[in-house]
Structure formats: structure tokens, C-alpha cells
Amino acid sequence: MKRVTLPDGSDVPALGQGTWMMAEGRGDRAAEIAAIRAGIDHGMTLIDTAEMYGDGASEELVGEAIAGRRDGLFIVTKVLPSNASRIGTVKACERSLKRLKIDRIDLYLLHWRGGVPLEETVEAFELLREAGKIARWGVSNFDVDDLEELAEVTDLHGCAVNQVLYNPEHRGIEYDLLPFQHTARMPVMAYSPIGQGGRLLRSPALLAVAKRHGTTPAQVALAWALRQQGVIAIPKAGTTAHVLQNAVAVKLTLTGEDIAEIDRAFPPPKRKQPLAMI
């Protein structure tokens, strides 16, 4: 499994597991738990969740899936902006720890910018880190100006990652945010790397590349994201079959011809674009 190094020198698998929209009644709970466990067995030991997902139900699902298997896992969760005050962050973290049934979160993210000053949220993160309740912290859905503002209140090396939307349909970060984070040695954690709703996976370009390699469009989309240095992809998979397909993507290397075909269908950005969120 390809690894990505975090600013503190620790490393994580480049391909992890997302859990957005899991444990919300759309899928079979036992199947979702089995999928997470299958992903762990195939090296996808980074698992991302959030207190917002299913109003905590996703964290509870992850807690059940990792019971008895905590060693070697890298658990990521997020605090809502509405809870991101100094006191609110601490209380939210404690609730997440309880739902996850663990004593420390490996990476705790601010889900997106809100009304609480960044300095206050960072202070809370540092208090939690010093107390041993989180190992490190980061942010999500931050654009360049947000990271520049963050740099005014703390050393950016303390921010482990920025989690953002990234896939061929949404590649605006390549213009400025991705280079900024490369310079800062801050990895990008890509959510929805295979898109939402299936439109991306019906793209003639991805279908053609998949046919050449004998793979699926989803595997092509993941390989496309992982071609970048310092990118961690966290696709969601609600079934074991789906997660096993995702796991194979780390072995797929796209050719120059493949990249060019995807670029023609989804051109790289030539100017600054607003940060996309879904």
C-alpha cells in the first residue's frame, strides 16, 4: 500500500475508507460493518467519519466495526463549526470518543469554517492533544485564503491535513490549493474521489480508460487521484465487494494516454475557482 507522510513524520495509507451516508438506513448495517472490516484487512486502515454523519450514527458504526481491532488503525473524525468553540470542541471530542469507543482520535478535523475564530478552535485542539484525547488535528474544506489565515494564528506544520472534494469533475484545487499544500508539506485528503450519484463513473473517458486496463471507472478515478503525491483518497464503500474493488485501485498506474484522455474530458483549471463542497 502506498503511504503518505504527515507533517509530524507519521505515515498513513494513501487509500482509506470514508463513511459519509453510512449508518443512515440506506444500506444494511451488517454489510457496512463487514465492508469496513474487509477494507482494514486489505490495508485501508485509515477510516474517516464525522459527528455530523447520521448525527453520530456513523461514528457508532465505525466503533462497532473496529471493536477489538484498534491497533494499527488511523481514525479520523470531525467537529462541526457550530461546536468549534474552546469548550464546545472539547465536549464534541468527548462525545465522539464515546461513540467510537476509543480513548484517542488519531486525527481531529474542523469540518468547515464557521463563526468561531480559528485561534479559539486551534487552542481547543491543542488542549485535546496535550490531554492525549487526539494525536493531531487538521482542517476540512479550507481554501488557500483560509489556510493563510490559519497560518497567522499557528504554525501550519501543526495542521496535519486539509480534507477537500477532489475528483476529475472537481479539480479546481490543482490551480492553487494543491500547490500551496505541497509547499507547506500538508497532505490533501480527498473526499468523494469517485464522485456522487454515479455521473462521473458514466464518463466515456473513464469508461475508455477502464476498458484499456480491464478495470472499473471507479478504480480509474481512484488511481487518478492517487497519482498525485501527498494525496489521500477516502472513498465510501457500503459493501465488501465495493471495498475490495477500491483496494485494487492502488495497483493501477495510469499512462500518459490515460491522463490525457481524462484531461480532455475534464480540463485542468486555468484560473482560480471557488472551492467546491458537497
PDB file of C-alpha atoms in Angstrom:
ATOM      1  CA  MET A   1       0.000   0.000   0.000  1.00  0.00           C
ATOM      2  CA  LYS A   2       1.314   3.440  -0.960  1.00  0.00           C
ATOM      3  CA  ARG A   3       1.882   5.640   2.085  1.00  0.00           C
ATOM      4  CA  VAL A   4       1.614   9.396   2.639  1.00  0.00           C
ATOM      5  CA  THR A   5       3.751  11.164   5.235  1.00  0.00           C
ATOM      6  CA  LEU A   6       2.104  13.654   7.594  1.00  0.00           C
ATOM      7  CA  PRO A   7       3.883  16.784   8.850  1.00  0.00           C
ATOM      8  CA  ASP A   8       4.780  15.096  12.170  1.00  0.00           C
ATOM      9  CA  GLY A   9       6.624  12.309  10.327  1.00  0.00           C
ATOM     10  CA  SER A  10       3.989   9.611  10.798  1.00  0.00           C
ATOM     11  CA  ASP A  11       2.588   7.950   7.701  1.00  0.00           C
ATOM     12  CA  VAL A  12      -0.820   6.684   6.658  1.00  0.00           C
ATOM     13  CA  PRO A  13      -2.150   4.625   3.744  1.00  0.00           C
ATOM     14  CA  ALA A  14      -2.874   6.689   0.640  1.00  0.00           C
ATOM     15  CA  LEU A  15      -6.170   4.841   0.265  1.00  0.00           C
ATOM     16  CA  GLY A  16      -8.530   4.897   3.227  1.00  0.00           C
ATOM     17  CA  GLN A  17     -12.236   4.482   3.860  1.00  0.00           C
ATOM     18  CA  GLY A  18     -14.933   7.141   4.003  1.00  0.00           C
ATOM     19  CA  THR A  19     -18.221   6.648   5.851  1.00  0.00           C
ATOM     20  CA  TRP A  20     -20.379   9.576   4.734  1.00  0.00           C
ATOM     21  CA  MET A  21     -24.008   8.405   4.316  1.00  0.00           C
ATOM     22  CA  MET A  22     -23.329   5.107   6.064  1.00  0.00           C
ATOM     23  CA  ALA A  23     -25.407   4.081   9.110  1.00  0.00           C
ATOM     24  CA  GLU A  24     -28.257   6.259   7.836  1.00  0.00           C
ATOM     25  CA  GLY A  25     -30.676   3.462   6.976  1.00  0.00           C
ATOM     26  CA  ARG A  26     -29.866   3.412   3.264  1.00  0.00           C
ATOM     27  CA  GLY A  27     -27.809   0.224   3.487  1.00  0.00           C
ATOM     28  CA  ASP A  28     -27.607  -2.937   5.547  1.00  0.00           C
ATOM     29  CA  ARG A  29     -25.771  -2.251   8.814  1.00  0.00           C
ATOM     30  CA  ALA A  30     -24.129  -5.667   8.979  1.00  0.00           C
ATOM     31  CA  ALA A  31     -22.960  -5.275   5.380  1.00  0.00           C
ATOM     32  CA  GLU A  32     -21.486  -1.847   6.123  1.00  0.00           C
ATOM     33  CA  ILE A  33     -19.600  -3.177   9.153  1.00  0.00           C
ATOM     34  CA  ALA A  34     -18.327  -6.111   7.096  1.00  0.00           C
ATOM     35  CA  ALA A  35     -17.169  -3.678   4.394  1.00  0.00           C
ATOM     36  CA  ILE A  36     -15.150  -1.594   6.857  1.00  0.00           C
ATOM     37  CA  ARG A  37     -13.541  -4.726   8.285  1.00  0.00           C
ATOM     38  CA  ALA A  38     -12.725  -6.034   4.803  1.00  0.00           C
ATOM     39  CA  GLY A  39     -11.084  -2.703   3.995  1.00  0.00           C
ATOM     40  CA  ILE A  40      -8.952  -2.972   7.121  1.00  0.00           C
ATOM     41  CA  ASP A  41      -7.912  -6.485   6.097  1.00  0.00           C
ATOM     42  CA  HIS A  42      -6.756  -5.097   2.737  1.00  0.00           C
ATOM     43  CA  GLY A  43      -4.637  -2.292   4.145  1.00  0.00           C
ATOM     44  CA  MET A  44      -7.213   0.502   4.153  1.00  0.00           C
ATOM     45  CA  THR A  45      -6.610   1.194   7.830  1.00  0.00           C
ATOM     46  CA  LEU A  46      -7.421   4.921   7.718  1.00  0.00           C
ATOM     47  CA  ILE A  47     -11.122   5.371   8.457  1.00  0.00           C
ATOM     48  CA  ASP A  48     -12.814   8.759   8.166  1.00  0.00           C
ATOM     49  CA  THR A  49     -16.059   9.759   9.849  1.00  0.00           C
ATOM     50  CA  ALA A  50     -17.637  12.840  11.479  1.00  0.00           C
ATOM     51  CA  GLU A  51     -20.026  13.772  14.247  1.00  0.00           C
ATOM     52  CA  MET A  52     -22.322  15.215  11.554  1.00  0.00           C
ATOM     53  CA  TYR A  53     -22.676  11.936   9.646  1.00  0.00           C
ATOM     54  CA  GLY A  54     -26.010  10.484  10.689  1.00  0.00           C
ATOM     55  CA  ASP A  55     -25.905  12.707  13.783  1.00  0.00           C
ATOM     56  CA  GLY A  56     -23.223  10.456  15.283  1.00  0.00           C
ATOM     57  CA  ALA A  57     -24.535   7.172  13.858  1.00  0.00           C
ATOM     58  CA  SER A  58     -21.561   6.839  11.514  1.00  0.00           C
ATOM     59  CA  GLU A  59     -19.132   7.140  14.429  1.00  0.00           C
ATOM     60  CA  GLU A  60     -21.085   4.458  16.291  1.00  0.00           C
ATOM     61  CA  LEU A  61     -20.916   2.207  13.215  1.00  0.00           C
ATOM     62  CA  VAL A  62     -17.145   2.701  12.979  1.00  0.00           C
ATOM     63  CA  GLY A  63     -16.819   1.995  16.697  1.00  0.00           C
ATOM     64  CA  GLU A  64     -18.625  -1.298  16.239  1.00  0.00           C
ATOM     65  CA  ALA A  65     -16.596  -2.219  13.154  1.00  0.00           C
ATOM     66  CA  ILE A  66     -13.212  -1.598  14.813  1.00  0.00           C
ATOM     67  CA  ALA A  67     -14.027  -3.207  18.181  1.00  0.00           C
ATOM     68  CA  GLY A  68     -11.124  -5.438  19.137  1.00  0.00           C
ATOM     69  CA  ARG A  69      -9.095  -4.201  16.153  1.00  0.00           C
ATOM     70  CA  ARG A  70      -7.950  -0.742  17.278  1.00  0.00           C
ATOM     71  CA  ASP A  71      -4.204  -1.388  16.985  1.00  0.00           C
ATOM     72  CA  GLY A  72      -2.796  -0.205  13.672  1.00  0.00           C
ATOM     73  CA  LEU A  73      -5.836   1.846  12.708  1.00  0.00           C
ATOM     74  CA  PHE A  74      -5.883   5.571  11.988  1.00  0.00           C
ATOM     75  CA  ILE A  75      -9.237   7.053  12.986  1.00  0.00           C
ATOM     76  CA  VAL A  76     -10.288  10.447  11.634  1.00  0.00           C
ATOM     77  CA  THR A  77     -13.360  12.367  12.733  1.00  0.00           C
ATOM     78  CA  LYS A  78     -14.564  15.951  12.613  1.00  0.00           C
ATOM     79  CA  VAL A  79     -16.098  18.634  14.786  1.00  0.00           C
ATOM     80  CA  LEU A  80     -18.929  20.753  13.409  1.00  0.00           C
ATOM     81  CA  PRO A  81     -18.248  24.510  13.130  1.00  0.00           C
ATOM     82  CA  SER A  82     -21.205  25.137  15.443  1.00  0.00           C
ATOM     83  CA  ASN A  83     -19.400  23.134  18.132  1.00  0.00           C
ATOM     84  CA  ALA A  84     -15.922  24.535  17.441  1.00  0.00           C
ATOM     85  CA  SER A  85     -15.606  26.915  20.392  1.00  0.00           C
ATOM     86  CA  ARG A  86     -12.949  26.232  23.022  1.00  0.00           C
ATOM     87  CA  ILE A  87     -15.387  24.427  25.318  1.00  0.00           C
ATOM     88  CA  GLY A  88     -17.607  23.080  22.563  1.00  0.00           C
ATOM     89  CA  THR A  89     -14.718  21.383  20.749  1.00  0.00           C
ATOM     90  CA  VAL A  90     -13.648  19.567  23.890  1.00  0.00           C
ATOM     91  CA  LYS A  91     -17.196  18.381  24.603  1.00  0.00           C
ATOM     92  CA  ALA A  92     -17.728  17.312  20.979  1.00  0.00           C
ATOM     93  CA  CYS A  93     -14.487  15.342  21.055  1.00  0.00           C
ATOM     94  CA  GLU A  94     -15.533  13.550  24.215  1.00  0.00           C
ATOM     95  CA  ARG A  95     -18.863  12.608  22.608  1.00  0.00           C
ATOM     96  CA  SER A  96     -17.057  11.290  19.526  1.00  0.00           C
ATOM     97  CA  LEU A  97     -14.665   9.244  21.647  1.00  0.00           C
ATOM     98  CA  LYS A  98     -17.626   7.696  23.429  1.00  0.00           C
ATOM     99  CA  ARG A  99     -19.406   6.827  20.183  1.00  0.00           C
ATOM    100  CA  LEU A 100     -16.223   5.430  18.628  1.00  0.00           C
ATOM    101  CA  LYS A 101     -15.412   3.538  21.862  1.00  0.00           C
ATOM    102  CA  ILE A 102     -11.761   4.569  21.745  1.00  0.00           C
ATOM    103  CA  ASP A 103      -9.604   6.654  24.060  1.00  0.00           C
ATOM    104  CA  ARG A 104      -7.806   8.718  21.426  1.00  0.00           C
ATOM    105  CA  ILE A 105      -8.658  10.093  17.977  1.00  0.00           C
ATOM    106  CA  ASP A 106      -5.727   9.911  15.566  1.00  0.00           C
ATOM    107  CA  LEU A 107      -6.784  12.982  13.571  1.00  0.00           C
ATOM    108  CA  TYR A 108      -9.460  15.506  14.541  1.00  0.00           C
ATOM    109  CA  LEU A 109     -10.635  17.965  11.888  1.00  0.00           C
ATOM    110  CA  LEU A 110     -12.629  21.173  11.826  1.00  0.00           C
ATOM    111  CA  HIS A 111     -15.313  20.176   9.300  1.00  0.00           C
ATOM    112  CA  TRP A 112     -15.516  23.609   7.645  1.00  0.00           C
ATOM    113  CA  ARG A 113     -15.137  27.278   8.511  1.00  0.00           C
ATOM    114  CA  GLY A 114     -17.771  28.734  10.809  1.00  0.00           C
ATOM    115  CA  GLY A 115     -18.227  31.753  13.030  1.00  0.00           C
ATOM    116  CA  VAL A 116     -15.796  30.724  15.784  1.00  0.00           C
ATOM    117  CA  PRO A 117     -12.374  32.376  15.451  1.00  0.00           C
ATOM    118  CA  LEU A 118      -9.746  29.933  14.228  1.00  0.00           C
ATOM    119  CA  GLU A 119      -7.489  30.823  17.130  1.00  0.00           C
ATOM    120  CA  GLU A 120     -10.096  29.549  19.598  1.00  0.00           C
ATOM    121  CA  THR A 121     -10.590  26.246  17.763  1.00  0.00           C
ATOM    122  CA  VAL A 122      -6.842  25.701  17.446  1.00  0.00           C
ATOM    123  CA  GLU A 123      -6.462  26.364  21.169  1.00  0.00           C
ATOM    124  CA  ALA A 124      -9.053  23.682  21.867  1.00  0.00           C
ATOM    125  CA  PHE A 125      -7.295  21.257  19.509  1.00  0.00           C
ATOM    126  CA  GLU A 126      -4.011  21.813  21.310  1.00  0.00           C
ATOM    127  CA  LEU A 127      -5.642  21.284  24.695  1.00  0.00           C
ATOM    128  CA  LEU A 128      -7.075  17.986  23.458  1.00  0.00           C
ATOM    129  CA  ARG A 129      -3.710  16.947  22.040  1.00  0.00           C
ATOM    130  CA  GLU A 130      -1.924  17.739  25.284  1.00  0.00           C
ATOM    131  CA  ALA A 131      -4.574  15.755  27.183  1.00  0.00           C
ATOM    132  CA  GLY A 132      -3.969  12.750  24.917  1.00  0.00           C
ATOM    133  CA  LYS A 133      -7.515  12.727  23.546  1.00  0.00           C
ATOM    134  CA  ILE A 134      -6.340  13.444  19.998  1.00  0.00           C
ATOM    135  CA  ALA A 135      -2.966  12.713  18.414  1.00  0.00           C
ATOM    136  CA  ARG A 136      -3.083  15.521  15.850  1.00  0.00           C
ATOM    137  CA  TRP A 137      -5.521  17.948  14.243  1.00  0.00           C
ATOM    138  CA  GLY A 138      -6.346  19.323  10.843  1.00  0.00           C
ATOM    139  CA  VAL A 139      -8.994  21.086   8.790  1.00  0.00           C
ATOM    140  CA  SER A 140     -11.520  20.363   6.057  1.00  0.00           C
ATOM    141  CA  ASN A 141     -12.938  22.446   3.218  1.00  0.00           C
ATOM    142  CA  PHE A 142     -10.302  25.163   3.632  1.00  0.00           C
ATOM    143  CA  ASP A 143      -9.206  27.196   0.608  1.00  0.00           C
ATOM    144  CA  VAL A 144      -5.882  28.995   0.265  1.00  0.00           C
ATOM    145  CA  ASP A 145      -7.110  32.152   1.998  1.00  0.00           C
ATOM    146  CA  ASP A 146      -8.384  30.062   4.909  1.00  0.00           C
ATOM    147  CA  LEU A 147      -5.004  28.348   5.285  1.00  0.00           C
ATOM    148  CA  GLU A 148      -3.235  31.694   5.066  1.00  0.00           C
ATOM    149  CA  GLU A 149      -5.464  32.958   7.884  1.00  0.00           C
ATOM    150  CA  LEU A 150      -4.722  29.799   9.854  1.00  0.00           C
ATOM    151  CA  ALA A 151      -1.001  30.466   9.408  1.00  0.00           C
ATOM    152  CA  GLU A 152      -1.484  33.811  11.143  1.00  0.00           C
ATOM    153  CA  VAL A 153      -2.607  32.086  14.361  1.00  0.00           C
ATOM    154  CA  THR A 154      -0.492  28.919  14.368  1.00  0.00           C
ATOM    155  CA  ASP A 155       2.374  27.137  12.645  1.00  0.00           C
ATOM    156  CA  LEU A 156       0.908  25.341   9.626  1.00  0.00           C
ATOM    157  CA  HIS A 157       3.121  22.340  10.384  1.00  0.00           C
ATOM    158  CA  GLY A 158       0.716  21.663  13.255  1.00  0.00           C
ATOM    159  CA  CYS A 159      -2.117  21.156  10.758  1.00  0.00           C
ATOM    160  CA  ALA A 160      -1.860  17.551   9.599  1.00  0.00           C
ATOM    161  CA  VAL A 161      -4.165  17.641   6.542  1.00  0.00           C
ATOM    162  CA  ASN A 162      -6.809  19.604   4.696  1.00  0.00           C
ATOM    163  CA  GLN A 163      -9.699  17.398   3.580  1.00  0.00           C
ATOM    164  CA  VAL A 164     -11.390  18.654   0.406  1.00  0.00           C
ATOM    165  CA  LEU A 165     -13.500  17.491  -2.526  1.00  0.00           C
ATOM    166  CA  TYR A 166     -11.242  16.176  -5.315  1.00  0.00           C
ATOM    167  CA  ASN A 167     -12.017  14.087  -8.368  1.00  0.00           C
ATOM    168  CA  PRO A 168     -11.874  14.642 -12.156  1.00  0.00           C
ATOM    169  CA  GLU A 169     -15.141  16.609 -12.089  1.00  0.00           C
ATOM    170  CA  HIS A 170     -13.893  18.833  -9.255  1.00  0.00           C
ATOM    171  CA  ARG A 171     -10.204  19.564  -9.760  1.00  0.00           C
ATOM    172  CA  GLY A 172     -10.062  23.302  -9.125  1.00  0.00           C
ATOM    173  CA  ILE A 173      -7.668  22.718  -6.211  1.00  0.00           C
ATOM    174  CA  GLU A 174      -4.942  21.903  -8.746  1.00  0.00           C
ATOM    175  CA  TYR A 175      -4.681  25.588  -9.659  1.00  0.00           C
ATOM    176  CA  ASP A 176      -3.608  26.945  -6.279  1.00  0.00           C
ATOM    177  CA  LEU A 177      -4.626  24.921  -3.221  1.00  0.00           C
ATOM    178  CA  LEU A 178      -2.772  21.727  -4.109  1.00  0.00           C
ATOM    179  CA  PRO A 179       0.490  23.585  -4.889  1.00  0.00           C
ATOM    180  CA  PHE A 180       0.096  25.618  -1.685  1.00  0.00           C
ATOM    181  CA  GLN A 181      -0.275  22.450   0.366  1.00  0.00           C
ATOM    182  CA  HIS A 182       2.647  20.771  -1.398  1.00  0.00           C
ATOM    183  CA  THR A 183       4.822  23.740  -0.444  1.00  0.00           C
ATOM    184  CA  ALA A 184       3.550  23.557   3.148  1.00  0.00           C
ATOM    185  CA  ARG A 185       4.038  19.755   3.122  1.00  0.00           C
ATOM    186  CA  MET A 186       0.422  19.362   4.146  1.00  0.00           C
ATOM    187  CA  PRO A 187      -1.314  16.375   2.523  1.00  0.00           C
ATOM    188  CA  VAL A 188      -4.681  16.666   0.820  1.00  0.00           C
ATOM    189  CA  MET A 189      -7.324  14.191   1.951  1.00  0.00           C
ATOM    190  CA  ALA A 190      -9.680  13.760  -0.999  1.00  0.00           C
ATOM    191  CA  TYR A 191     -13.321  13.056  -0.199  1.00  0.00           C
ATOM    192  CA  SER A 192     -15.765  11.774  -2.828  1.00  0.00           C
ATOM    193  CA  PRO A 193     -12.863  10.736  -5.103  1.00  0.00           C
ATOM    194  CA  ILE A 194     -15.236   8.702  -7.269  1.00  0.00           C
ATOM    195  CA  GLY A 195     -17.924  11.390  -7.315  1.00  0.00           C
ATOM    196  CA  GLN A 196     -21.512  11.264  -6.126  1.00  0.00           C
ATOM    197  CA  GLY A 197     -24.563   9.851  -7.868  1.00  0.00           C
ATOM    198  CA  GLY A 198     -22.645   7.894 -10.483  1.00  0.00           C
ATOM    199  CA  ARG A 199     -22.350  10.591 -13.182  1.00  0.00           C
ATOM    200  CA  LEU A 200     -18.540  10.608 -13.108  1.00  0.00           C
ATOM    201  CA  LEU A 201     -18.425   6.833 -13.420  1.00  0.00           C
ATOM    202  CA  ARG A 202     -20.528   7.015 -16.588  1.00  0.00           C
ATOM    203  CA  SER A 203     -17.999   9.316 -18.243  1.00  0.00           C
ATOM    204  CA  PRO A 204     -16.943   7.981 -21.674  1.00  0.00           C
ATOM    205  CA  ALA A 205     -13.345   8.937 -20.855  1.00  0.00           C
ATOM    206  CA  LEU A 206     -13.224   6.910 -17.651  1.00  0.00           C
ATOM    207  CA  LEU A 207     -15.056   4.041 -19.333  1.00  0.00           C
ATOM    208  CA  ALA A 208     -12.491   4.010 -22.159  1.00  0.00           C
ATOM    209  CA  VAL A 209      -9.522   4.067 -19.761  1.00  0.00           C
ATOM    210  CA  ALA A 210     -11.116   1.326 -17.657  1.00  0.00           C
ATOM    211  CA  LYS A 211     -11.620  -0.827 -20.757  1.00  0.00           C
ATOM    212  CA  ARG A 212      -7.943  -0.483 -21.710  1.00  0.00           C
ATOM    213  CA  HIS A 213      -6.854  -1.665 -18.274  1.00  0.00           C
ATOM    214  CA  GLY A 214      -9.580  -4.228 -17.645  1.00  0.00           C
ATOM    215  CA  THR A 215     -10.698  -2.318 -14.550  1.00  0.00           C
ATOM    216  CA  THR A 216     -13.712  -0.239 -13.498  1.00  0.00           C
ATOM    217  CA  PRO A 217     -14.287   3.523 -13.847  1.00  0.00           C
ATOM    218  CA  ALA A 218     -14.229   3.799 -10.043  1.00  0.00           C
ATOM    219  CA  GLN A 219     -10.772   2.234  -9.924  1.00  0.00           C
ATOM    220  CA  VAL A 220      -9.634   4.635 -12.642  1.00  0.00           C
ATOM    221  CA  ALA A 221     -10.960   7.629 -10.657  1.00  0.00           C
ATOM    222  CA  LEU A 222      -9.113   6.464  -7.543  1.00  0.00           C
ATOM    223  CA  ALA A 223      -5.890   5.863  -9.458  1.00  0.00           C
ATOM    224  CA  TRP A 224      -6.279   9.340 -10.961  1.00  0.00           C
ATOM    225  CA  ALA A 225      -6.469  10.941  -7.505  1.00  0.00           C
ATOM    226  CA  LEU A 226      -3.631   8.830  -6.111  1.00  0.00           C
ATOM    227  CA  ARG A 227      -1.305   9.760  -8.992  1.00  0.00           C
ATOM    228  CA  GLN A 228      -0.653  12.982  -7.107  1.00  0.00           C
ATOM    229  CA  GLN A 229       1.977  12.991  -4.386  1.00  0.00           C
ATOM    230  CA  GLY A 230       0.629  13.844  -0.953  1.00  0.00           C
ATOM    231  CA  VAL A 231      -2.986  12.868  -1.702  1.00  0.00           C
ATOM    232  CA  ILE A 232      -5.007  10.503   0.481  1.00  0.00           C
ATOM    233  CA  ALA A 233      -8.266   9.241  -1.030  1.00  0.00           C
ATOM    234  CA  ILE A 234     -11.167   8.179   1.193  1.00  0.00           C
ATOM    235  CA  PRO A 235     -13.895   6.558  -0.933  1.00  0.00           C
ATOM    236  CA  LYS A 236     -17.022   5.283   0.778  1.00  0.00           C
ATOM    237  CA  ALA A 237     -17.990   1.659   0.162  1.00  0.00           C
ATOM    238  CA  GLY A 238     -21.065   0.135   1.753  1.00  0.00           C
ATOM    239  CA  THR A 239     -20.418  -3.450   0.671  1.00  0.00           C
ATOM    240  CA  THR A 240     -17.483  -5.820   0.848  1.00  0.00           C
ATOM    241  CA  ALA A 241     -17.474  -6.257  -2.933  1.00  0.00           C
ATOM    242  CA  HIS A 242     -17.223  -2.499  -3.417  1.00  0.00           C
ATOM    243  CA  VAL A 243     -14.430  -2.042  -0.886  1.00  0.00           C
ATOM    244  CA  LEU A 244     -12.414  -4.856  -2.445  1.00  0.00           C
ATOM    245  CA  GLN A 245     -12.737  -3.180  -5.843  1.00  0.00           C
ATOM    246  CA  ASN A 246     -11.468   0.051  -4.307  1.00  0.00           C
ATOM    247  CA  ALA A 247      -8.494  -1.719  -2.723  1.00  0.00           C
ATOM    248  CA  VAL A 248      -7.271  -2.895  -6.131  1.00  0.00           C
ATOM    249  CA  ALA A 249      -7.000   0.710  -7.362  1.00  0.00           C
ATOM    250  CA  VAL A 250      -3.663   1.225  -5.609  1.00  0.00           C
ATOM    251  CA  LYS A 251      -2.119  -1.217  -8.090  1.00  0.00           C
ATOM    252  CA  LEU A 252      -3.353   0.678 -11.147  1.00  0.00           C
ATOM    253  CA  THR A 253      -0.904   3.048 -12.824  1.00  0.00           C
ATOM    254  CA  LEU A 254      -2.399   5.350 -15.431  1.00  0.00           C
ATOM    255  CA  THR A 255      -0.446   6.038 -18.610  1.00  0.00           C
ATOM    256  CA  GLY A 256       0.172   9.401 -20.245  1.00  0.00           C
ATOM    257  CA  GLU A 257      -2.503   8.482 -22.767  1.00  0.00           C
ATOM    258  CA  ASP A 258      -4.964   7.792 -19.939  1.00  0.00           C
ATOM    259  CA  ILE A 259      -4.271  11.100 -18.215  1.00  0.00           C
ATOM    260  CA  ALA A 260      -4.567  12.988 -21.500  1.00  0.00           C
ATOM    261  CA  GLU A 261      -7.952  11.408 -22.237  1.00  0.00           C
ATOM    262  CA  ILE A 262      -9.250  12.336 -18.785  1.00  0.00           C
ATOM    263  CA  ASP A 263      -7.855  15.864 -19.196  1.00  0.00           C
ATOM    264  CA  ARG A 264      -9.747  16.297 -22.459  1.00  0.00           C
ATOM    265  CA  ALA A 265     -12.985  15.298 -20.767  1.00  0.00           C
ATOM    266  CA  PHE A 266     -12.290  17.209 -17.537  1.00  0.00           C
ATOM    267  CA  PRO A 267      -9.806  20.004 -18.350  1.00  0.00           C
ATOM    268  CA  PRO A 268      -7.348  21.114 -15.649  1.00  0.00           C
ATOM    269  CA  PRO A 269      -8.164  24.537 -14.175  1.00  0.00           C
ATOM    270  CA  LYS A 270      -6.632  27.568 -15.885  1.00  0.00           C
ATOM    271  CA  ARG A 271      -7.769  30.095 -13.302  1.00  0.00           C
ATOM    272  CA  LYS A 272      -8.815  30.326  -9.680  1.00  0.00           C
ATOM    273  CA  GLN A 273     -12.101  28.523  -8.939  1.00  0.00           C
ATOM    274  CA  PRO A 274     -14.255  28.683  -5.792  1.00  0.00           C
ATOM    275  CA  LEU A 275     -13.601  25.714  -3.536  1.00  0.00           C
ATOM    276  CA  ALA A 276     -16.229  23.081  -4.296  1.00  0.00           C
ATOM    277  CA  MET A 277     -18.097  21.392  -1.459  1.00  0.00           C
ATOM    278  CA  ILE A 278     -20.832  18.753  -1.393  1.00  0.00           C
TER     279      ILE A 278
END
